[in-house]
PDB file of C-alpha atoms in Angstrom:
ATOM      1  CA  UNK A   1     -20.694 -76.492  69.857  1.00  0.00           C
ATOM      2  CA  UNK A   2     -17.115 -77.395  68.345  1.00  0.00           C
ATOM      3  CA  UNK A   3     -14.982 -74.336  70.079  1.00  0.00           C
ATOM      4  CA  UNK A   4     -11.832 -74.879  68.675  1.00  0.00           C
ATOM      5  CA  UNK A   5     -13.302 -74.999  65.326  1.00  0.00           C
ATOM      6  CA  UNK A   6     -14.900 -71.594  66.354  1.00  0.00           C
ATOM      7  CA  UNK A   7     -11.908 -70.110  67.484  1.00  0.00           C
ATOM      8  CA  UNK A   8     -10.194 -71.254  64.768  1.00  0.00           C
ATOM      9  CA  UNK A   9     -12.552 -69.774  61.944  1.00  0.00           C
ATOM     10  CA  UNK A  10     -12.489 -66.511  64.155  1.00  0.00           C
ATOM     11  CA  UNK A  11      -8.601 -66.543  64.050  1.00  0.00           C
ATOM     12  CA  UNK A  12      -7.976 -67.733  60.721  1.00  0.00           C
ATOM     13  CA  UNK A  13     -10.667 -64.405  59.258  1.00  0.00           C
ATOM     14  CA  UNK A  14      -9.256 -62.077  61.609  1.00  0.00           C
ATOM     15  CA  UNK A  15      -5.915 -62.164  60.581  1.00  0.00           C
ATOM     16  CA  UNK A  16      -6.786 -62.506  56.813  1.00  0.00           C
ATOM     17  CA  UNK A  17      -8.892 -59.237  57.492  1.00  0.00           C
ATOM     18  CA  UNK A  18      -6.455 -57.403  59.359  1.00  0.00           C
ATOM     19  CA  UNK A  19      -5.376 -54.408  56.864  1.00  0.00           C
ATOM     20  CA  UNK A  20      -7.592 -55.640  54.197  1.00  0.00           C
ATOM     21  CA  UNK A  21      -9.331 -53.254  52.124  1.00  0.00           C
ATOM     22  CA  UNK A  22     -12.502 -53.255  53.899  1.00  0.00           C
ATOM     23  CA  UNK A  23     -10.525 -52.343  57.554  1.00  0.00           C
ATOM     24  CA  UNK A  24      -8.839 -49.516  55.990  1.00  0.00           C
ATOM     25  CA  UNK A  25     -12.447 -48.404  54.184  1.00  0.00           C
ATOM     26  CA  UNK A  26     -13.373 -48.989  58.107  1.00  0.00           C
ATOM     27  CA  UNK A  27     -10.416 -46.365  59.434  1.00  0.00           C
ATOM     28  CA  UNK A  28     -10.554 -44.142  56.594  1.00  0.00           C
ATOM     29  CA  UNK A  29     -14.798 -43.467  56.855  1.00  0.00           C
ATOM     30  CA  UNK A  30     -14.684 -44.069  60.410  1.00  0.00           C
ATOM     31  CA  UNK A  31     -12.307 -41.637  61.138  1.00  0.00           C
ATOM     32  CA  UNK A  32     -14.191 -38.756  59.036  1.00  0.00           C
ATOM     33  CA  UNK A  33     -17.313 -39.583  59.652  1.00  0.00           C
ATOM     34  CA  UNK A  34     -20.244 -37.821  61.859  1.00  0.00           C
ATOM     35  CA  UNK A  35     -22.057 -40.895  61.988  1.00  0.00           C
ATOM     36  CA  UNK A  36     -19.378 -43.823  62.395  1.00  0.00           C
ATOM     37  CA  UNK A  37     -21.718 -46.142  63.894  1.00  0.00           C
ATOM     38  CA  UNK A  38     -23.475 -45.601  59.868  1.00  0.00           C
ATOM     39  CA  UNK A  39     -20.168 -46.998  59.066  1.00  0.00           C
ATOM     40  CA  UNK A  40     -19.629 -50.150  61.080  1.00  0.00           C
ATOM     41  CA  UNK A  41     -22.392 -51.195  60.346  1.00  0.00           C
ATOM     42  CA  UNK A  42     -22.084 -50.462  56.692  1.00  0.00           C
ATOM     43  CA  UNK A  43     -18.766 -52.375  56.807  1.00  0.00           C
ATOM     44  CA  UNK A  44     -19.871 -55.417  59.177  1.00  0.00           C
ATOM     45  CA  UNK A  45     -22.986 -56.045  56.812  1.00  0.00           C
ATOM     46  CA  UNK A  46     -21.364 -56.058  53.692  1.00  0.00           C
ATOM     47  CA  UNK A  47     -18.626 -57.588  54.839  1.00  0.00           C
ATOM     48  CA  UNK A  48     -21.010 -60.970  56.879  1.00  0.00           C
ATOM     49  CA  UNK A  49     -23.339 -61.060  53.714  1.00  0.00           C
ATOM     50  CA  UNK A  50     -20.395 -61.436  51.104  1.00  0.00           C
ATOM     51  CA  UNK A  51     -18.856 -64.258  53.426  1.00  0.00           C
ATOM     52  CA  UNK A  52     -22.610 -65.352  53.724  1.00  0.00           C
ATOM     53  CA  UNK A  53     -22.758 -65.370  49.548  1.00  0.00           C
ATOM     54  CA  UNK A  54     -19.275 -67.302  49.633  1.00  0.00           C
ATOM     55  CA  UNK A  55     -20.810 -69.980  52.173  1.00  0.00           C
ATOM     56  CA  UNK A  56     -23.994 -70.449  49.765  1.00  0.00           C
ATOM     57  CA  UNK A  57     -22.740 -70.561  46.653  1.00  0.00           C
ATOM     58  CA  UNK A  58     -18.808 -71.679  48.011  1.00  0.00           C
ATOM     59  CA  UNK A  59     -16.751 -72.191  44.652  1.00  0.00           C
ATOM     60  CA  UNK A  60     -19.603 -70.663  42.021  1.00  0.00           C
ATOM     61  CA  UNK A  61     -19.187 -67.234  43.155  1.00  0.00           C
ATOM     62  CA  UNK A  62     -15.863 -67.010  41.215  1.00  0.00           C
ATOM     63  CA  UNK A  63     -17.528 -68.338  38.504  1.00  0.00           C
ATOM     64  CA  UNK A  64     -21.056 -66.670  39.033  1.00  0.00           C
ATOM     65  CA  UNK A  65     -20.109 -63.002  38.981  1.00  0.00           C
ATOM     66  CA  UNK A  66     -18.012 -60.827  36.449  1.00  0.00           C
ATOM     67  CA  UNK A  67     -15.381 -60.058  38.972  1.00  0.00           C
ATOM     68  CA  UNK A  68     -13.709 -57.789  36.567  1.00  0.00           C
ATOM     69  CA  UNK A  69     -17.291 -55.866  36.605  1.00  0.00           C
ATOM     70  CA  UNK A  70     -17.732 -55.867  40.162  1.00  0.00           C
ATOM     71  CA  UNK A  71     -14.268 -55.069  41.382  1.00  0.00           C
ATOM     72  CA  UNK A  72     -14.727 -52.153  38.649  1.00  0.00           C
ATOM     73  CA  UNK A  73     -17.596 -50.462  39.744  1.00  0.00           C
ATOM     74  CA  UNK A  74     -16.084 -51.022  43.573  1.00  0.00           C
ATOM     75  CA  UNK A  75     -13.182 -48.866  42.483  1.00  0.00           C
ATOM     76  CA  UNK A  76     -15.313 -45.889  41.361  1.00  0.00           C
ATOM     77  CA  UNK A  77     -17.286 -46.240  44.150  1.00  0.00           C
ATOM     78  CA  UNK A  78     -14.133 -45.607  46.736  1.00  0.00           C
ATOM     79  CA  UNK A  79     -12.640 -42.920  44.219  1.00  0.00           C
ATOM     80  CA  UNK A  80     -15.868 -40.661  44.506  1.00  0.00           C
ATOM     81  CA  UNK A  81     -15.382 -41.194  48.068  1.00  0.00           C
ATOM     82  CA  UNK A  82     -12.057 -39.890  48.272  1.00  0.00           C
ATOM     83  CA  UNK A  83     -12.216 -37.247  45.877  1.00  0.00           C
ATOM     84  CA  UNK A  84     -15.381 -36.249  47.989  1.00  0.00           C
ATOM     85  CA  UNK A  85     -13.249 -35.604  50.569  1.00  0.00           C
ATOM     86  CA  UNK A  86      -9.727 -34.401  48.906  1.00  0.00           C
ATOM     87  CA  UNK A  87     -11.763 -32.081  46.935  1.00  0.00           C
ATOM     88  CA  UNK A  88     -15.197 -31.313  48.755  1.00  0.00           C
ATOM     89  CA  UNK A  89     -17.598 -29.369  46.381  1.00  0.00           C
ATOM     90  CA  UNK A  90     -18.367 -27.264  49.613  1.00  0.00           C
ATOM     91  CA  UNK A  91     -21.018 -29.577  50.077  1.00  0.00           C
TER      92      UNK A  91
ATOM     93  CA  UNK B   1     -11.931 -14.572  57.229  1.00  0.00           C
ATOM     94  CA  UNK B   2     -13.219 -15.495  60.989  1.00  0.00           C
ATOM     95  CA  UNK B   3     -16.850 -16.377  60.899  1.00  0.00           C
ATOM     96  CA  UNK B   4     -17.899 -15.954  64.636  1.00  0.00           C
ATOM     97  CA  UNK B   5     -18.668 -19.961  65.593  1.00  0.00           C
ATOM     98  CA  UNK B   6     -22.638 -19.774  65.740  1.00  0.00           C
ATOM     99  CA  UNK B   7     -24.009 -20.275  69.196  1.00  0.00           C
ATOM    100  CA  UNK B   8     -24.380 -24.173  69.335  1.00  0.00           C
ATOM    101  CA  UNK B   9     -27.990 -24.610  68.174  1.00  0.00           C
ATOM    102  CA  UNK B  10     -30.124 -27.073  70.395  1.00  0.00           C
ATOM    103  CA  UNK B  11     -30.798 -30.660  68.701  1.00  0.00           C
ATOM    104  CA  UNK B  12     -34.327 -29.482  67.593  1.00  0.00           C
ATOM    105  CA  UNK B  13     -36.061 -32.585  65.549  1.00  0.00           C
ATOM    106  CA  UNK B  14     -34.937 -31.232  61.836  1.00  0.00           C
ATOM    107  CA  UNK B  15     -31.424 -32.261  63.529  1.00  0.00           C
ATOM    108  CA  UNK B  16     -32.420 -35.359  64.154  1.00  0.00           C
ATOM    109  CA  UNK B  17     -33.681 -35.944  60.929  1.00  0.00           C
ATOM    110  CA  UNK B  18     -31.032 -34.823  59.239  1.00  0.00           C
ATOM    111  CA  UNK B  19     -28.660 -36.975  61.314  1.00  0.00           C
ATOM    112  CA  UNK B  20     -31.437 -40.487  60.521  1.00  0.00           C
ATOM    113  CA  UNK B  21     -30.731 -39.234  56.725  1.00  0.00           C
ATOM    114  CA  UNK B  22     -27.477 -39.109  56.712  1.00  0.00           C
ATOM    115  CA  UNK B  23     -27.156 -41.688  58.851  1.00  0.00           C
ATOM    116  CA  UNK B  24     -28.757 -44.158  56.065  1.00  0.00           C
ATOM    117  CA  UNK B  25     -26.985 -42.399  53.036  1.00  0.00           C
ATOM    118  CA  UNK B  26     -23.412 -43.112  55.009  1.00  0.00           C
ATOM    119  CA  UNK B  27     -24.719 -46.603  55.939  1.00  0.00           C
ATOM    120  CA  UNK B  28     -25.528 -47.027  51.992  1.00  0.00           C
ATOM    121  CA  UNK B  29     -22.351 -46.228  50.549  1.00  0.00           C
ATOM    122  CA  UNK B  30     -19.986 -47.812  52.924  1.00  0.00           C
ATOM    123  CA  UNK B  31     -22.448 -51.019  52.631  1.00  0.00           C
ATOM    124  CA  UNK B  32     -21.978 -50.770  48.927  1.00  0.00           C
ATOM    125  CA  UNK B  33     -18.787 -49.893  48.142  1.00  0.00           C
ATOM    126  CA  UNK B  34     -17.256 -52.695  50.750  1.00  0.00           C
ATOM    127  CA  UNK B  35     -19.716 -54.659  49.339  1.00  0.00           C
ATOM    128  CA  UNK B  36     -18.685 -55.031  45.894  1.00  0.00           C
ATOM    129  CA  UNK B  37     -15.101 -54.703  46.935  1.00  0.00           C
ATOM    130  CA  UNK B  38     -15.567 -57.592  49.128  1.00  0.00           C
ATOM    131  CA  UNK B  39     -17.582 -59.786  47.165  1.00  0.00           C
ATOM    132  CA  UNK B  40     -14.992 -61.514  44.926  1.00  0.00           C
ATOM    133  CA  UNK B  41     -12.527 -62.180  48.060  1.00  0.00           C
ATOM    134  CA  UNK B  42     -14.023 -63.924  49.684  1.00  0.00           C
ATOM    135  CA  UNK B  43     -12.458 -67.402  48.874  1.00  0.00           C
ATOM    136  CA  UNK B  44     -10.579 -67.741  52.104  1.00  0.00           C
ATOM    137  CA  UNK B  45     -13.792 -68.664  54.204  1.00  0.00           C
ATOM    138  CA  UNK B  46     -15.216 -70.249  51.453  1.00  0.00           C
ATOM    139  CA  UNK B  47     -12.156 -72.641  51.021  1.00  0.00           C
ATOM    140  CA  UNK B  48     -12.193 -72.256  55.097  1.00  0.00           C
ATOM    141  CA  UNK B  49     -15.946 -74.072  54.856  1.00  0.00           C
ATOM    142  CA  UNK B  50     -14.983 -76.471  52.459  1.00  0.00           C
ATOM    143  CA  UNK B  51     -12.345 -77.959  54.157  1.00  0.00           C
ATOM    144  CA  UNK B  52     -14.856 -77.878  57.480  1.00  0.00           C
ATOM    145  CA  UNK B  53     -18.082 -79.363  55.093  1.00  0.00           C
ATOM    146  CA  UNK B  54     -18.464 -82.422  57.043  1.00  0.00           C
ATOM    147  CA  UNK B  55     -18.620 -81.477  60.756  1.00  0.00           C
ATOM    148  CA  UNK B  56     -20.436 -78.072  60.973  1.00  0.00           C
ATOM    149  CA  UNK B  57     -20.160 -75.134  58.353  1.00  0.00           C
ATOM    150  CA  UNK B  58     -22.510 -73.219  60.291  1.00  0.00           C
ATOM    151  CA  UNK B  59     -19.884 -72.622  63.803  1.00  0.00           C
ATOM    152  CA  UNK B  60     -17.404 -71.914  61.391  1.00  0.00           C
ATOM    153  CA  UNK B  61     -19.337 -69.156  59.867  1.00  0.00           C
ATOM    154  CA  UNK B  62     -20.565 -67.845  63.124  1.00  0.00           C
ATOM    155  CA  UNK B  63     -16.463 -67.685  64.191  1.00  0.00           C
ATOM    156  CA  UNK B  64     -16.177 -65.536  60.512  1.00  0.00           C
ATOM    157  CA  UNK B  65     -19.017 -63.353  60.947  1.00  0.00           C
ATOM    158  CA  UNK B  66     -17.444 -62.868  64.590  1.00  0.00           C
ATOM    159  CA  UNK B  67     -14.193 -62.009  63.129  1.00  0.00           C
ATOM    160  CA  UNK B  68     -15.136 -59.524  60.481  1.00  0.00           C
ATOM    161  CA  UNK B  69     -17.341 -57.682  62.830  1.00  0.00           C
ATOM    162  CA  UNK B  70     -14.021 -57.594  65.012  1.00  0.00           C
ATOM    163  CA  UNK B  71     -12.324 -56.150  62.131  1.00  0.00           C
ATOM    164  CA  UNK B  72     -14.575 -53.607  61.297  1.00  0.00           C
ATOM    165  CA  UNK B  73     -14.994 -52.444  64.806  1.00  0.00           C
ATOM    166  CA  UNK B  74     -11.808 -52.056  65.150  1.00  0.00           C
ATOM    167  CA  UNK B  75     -11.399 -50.356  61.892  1.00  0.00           C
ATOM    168  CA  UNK B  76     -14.046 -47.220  62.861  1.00  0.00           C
ATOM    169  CA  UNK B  77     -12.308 -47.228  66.579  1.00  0.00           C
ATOM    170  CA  UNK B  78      -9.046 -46.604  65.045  1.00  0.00           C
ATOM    171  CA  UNK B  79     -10.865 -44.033  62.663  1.00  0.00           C
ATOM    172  CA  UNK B  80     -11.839 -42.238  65.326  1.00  0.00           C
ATOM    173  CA  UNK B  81      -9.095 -42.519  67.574  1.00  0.00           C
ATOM    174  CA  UNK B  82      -6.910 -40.553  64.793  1.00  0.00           C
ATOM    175  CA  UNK B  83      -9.922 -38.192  64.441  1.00  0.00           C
ATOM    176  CA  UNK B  84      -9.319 -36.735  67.817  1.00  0.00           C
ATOM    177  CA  UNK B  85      -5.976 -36.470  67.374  1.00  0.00           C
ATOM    178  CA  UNK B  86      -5.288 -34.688  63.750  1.00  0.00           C
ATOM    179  CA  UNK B  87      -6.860 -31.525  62.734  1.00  0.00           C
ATOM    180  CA  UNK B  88     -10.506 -32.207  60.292  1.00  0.00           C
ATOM    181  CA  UNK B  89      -8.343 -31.237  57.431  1.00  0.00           C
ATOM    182  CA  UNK B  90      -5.507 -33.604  58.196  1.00  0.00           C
ATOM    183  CA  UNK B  91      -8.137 -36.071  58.729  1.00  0.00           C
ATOM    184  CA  UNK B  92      -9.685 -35.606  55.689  1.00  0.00           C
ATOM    185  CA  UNK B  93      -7.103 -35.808  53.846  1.00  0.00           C
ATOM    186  CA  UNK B  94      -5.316 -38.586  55.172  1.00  0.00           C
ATOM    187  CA  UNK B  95      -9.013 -40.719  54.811  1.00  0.00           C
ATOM    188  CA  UNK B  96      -8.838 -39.550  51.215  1.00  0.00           C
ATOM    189  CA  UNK B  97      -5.654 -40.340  50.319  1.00  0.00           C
ATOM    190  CA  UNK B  98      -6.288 -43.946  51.976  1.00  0.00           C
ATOM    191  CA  UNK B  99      -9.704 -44.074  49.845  1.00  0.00           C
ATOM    192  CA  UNK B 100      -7.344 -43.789  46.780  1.00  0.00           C
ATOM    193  CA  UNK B 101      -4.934 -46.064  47.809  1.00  0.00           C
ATOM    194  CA  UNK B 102      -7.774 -48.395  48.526  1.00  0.00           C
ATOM    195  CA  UNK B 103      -9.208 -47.692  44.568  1.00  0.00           C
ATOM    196  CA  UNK B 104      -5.404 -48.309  43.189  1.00  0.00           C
ATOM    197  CA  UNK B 105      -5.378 -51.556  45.123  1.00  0.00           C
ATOM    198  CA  UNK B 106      -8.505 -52.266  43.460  1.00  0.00           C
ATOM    199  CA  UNK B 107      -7.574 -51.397  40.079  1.00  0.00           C
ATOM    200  CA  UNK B 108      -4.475 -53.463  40.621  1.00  0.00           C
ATOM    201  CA  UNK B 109      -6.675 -56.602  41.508  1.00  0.00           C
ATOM    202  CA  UNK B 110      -8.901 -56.283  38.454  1.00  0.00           C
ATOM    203  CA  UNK B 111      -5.231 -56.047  36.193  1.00  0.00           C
ATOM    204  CA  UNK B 112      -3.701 -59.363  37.694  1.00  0.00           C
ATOM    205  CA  UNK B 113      -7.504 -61.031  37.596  1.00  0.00           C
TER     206      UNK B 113
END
């Protein structure tokens, strides 16, 4: 078990996550959520199976996926979430 | 108008279940949304596994995996830290005004793609 290259990966992710989108998607739902454990886990998933995709397919994924598409739909998906909760429909 | 707060109702099993199913359906969208926002960035640990190809990809992953689990822990404490602190509407609005800031960054990603 190579620690320093363990601590180093660790590092190196951490501080390329801190403040990233997916941390403040983690505050934001966190925060308002009844169920925040729904969240983390939400979060850590998606977040160790896209890594996992990057590992697996390392440079194609750029290549594989319509980022334009992806990142898209992504955007919607966080502005029904926020308009959910700036404007609840008393739900 | 004051609506008297209803007497606290015990956790009777239809409260459970609807806790389970909203438990999934918030599980769902954060999984998805982070997801897809997620899935084009993730260059830095592939480049991160390139550059460690030879000696052991897997430890490094294990250390990212780690990491992001770190980050989102950290993420939902700090959620809920504020949460106790700010009134639900405050809260609310301050997570949906972060949701939007969090589409715009989006939308600016997509434009300088």
């Amino acid at each position: 078990m190579d620690w320093n290259l363990l601590f180093l990966s660790f590092s190196a992710v951490f501080i390329s996550e801190l403040g990233d989108k997916s941390q403040l998607a983690a505050i934001a739902l966190g925060g308002q959520s009844k169920v925040p454990q729904a969240v983390f886990l939400g979060t850590a998933a998606a977040l160790i199976l896209t890594s996992l995709l990057g590992v697996l397919l390392g440079e194609g994924t750029a290549q594989l996926l319509p980022e334009r598409l992806v990142k898209g739909i992504a955007a919607v998906g966080f502005a029904l979430l926020a308009i959910k909760l700036l404007w609840p429909a008393g739900d | 108008m004051s609506s008297s707060e209803s007497p606290p109702e015990v956790a009777t099993p239809v409260a459970e279940a609807v806790t389970a199913a909203s438990f999934w359906r918030v599980f769902i969208s954060t999984f998805a949304t982070i997801f897809l926002a997620e899935l084009g960035d993730k260059t830095q640990v592939t480049t991160l596994l390139i550059s460690a190809q030879a000696e052991s990809p897997w430890v490094v992953f294990v250390g990212a995996a780690a990491a992001l689990v770190a980050t989102s822990l950290i993420g939902v404490w700090l959620g809920q830290w504020l949460a106790r602190r700010v009134s639900p509407q405050t809260l609310n609005t301050m997570a949906g005004t972060l949701l939007l800031a969090i589409t715009l960054w989006l939308l600016w990603d997509i434009a300088h793609l």
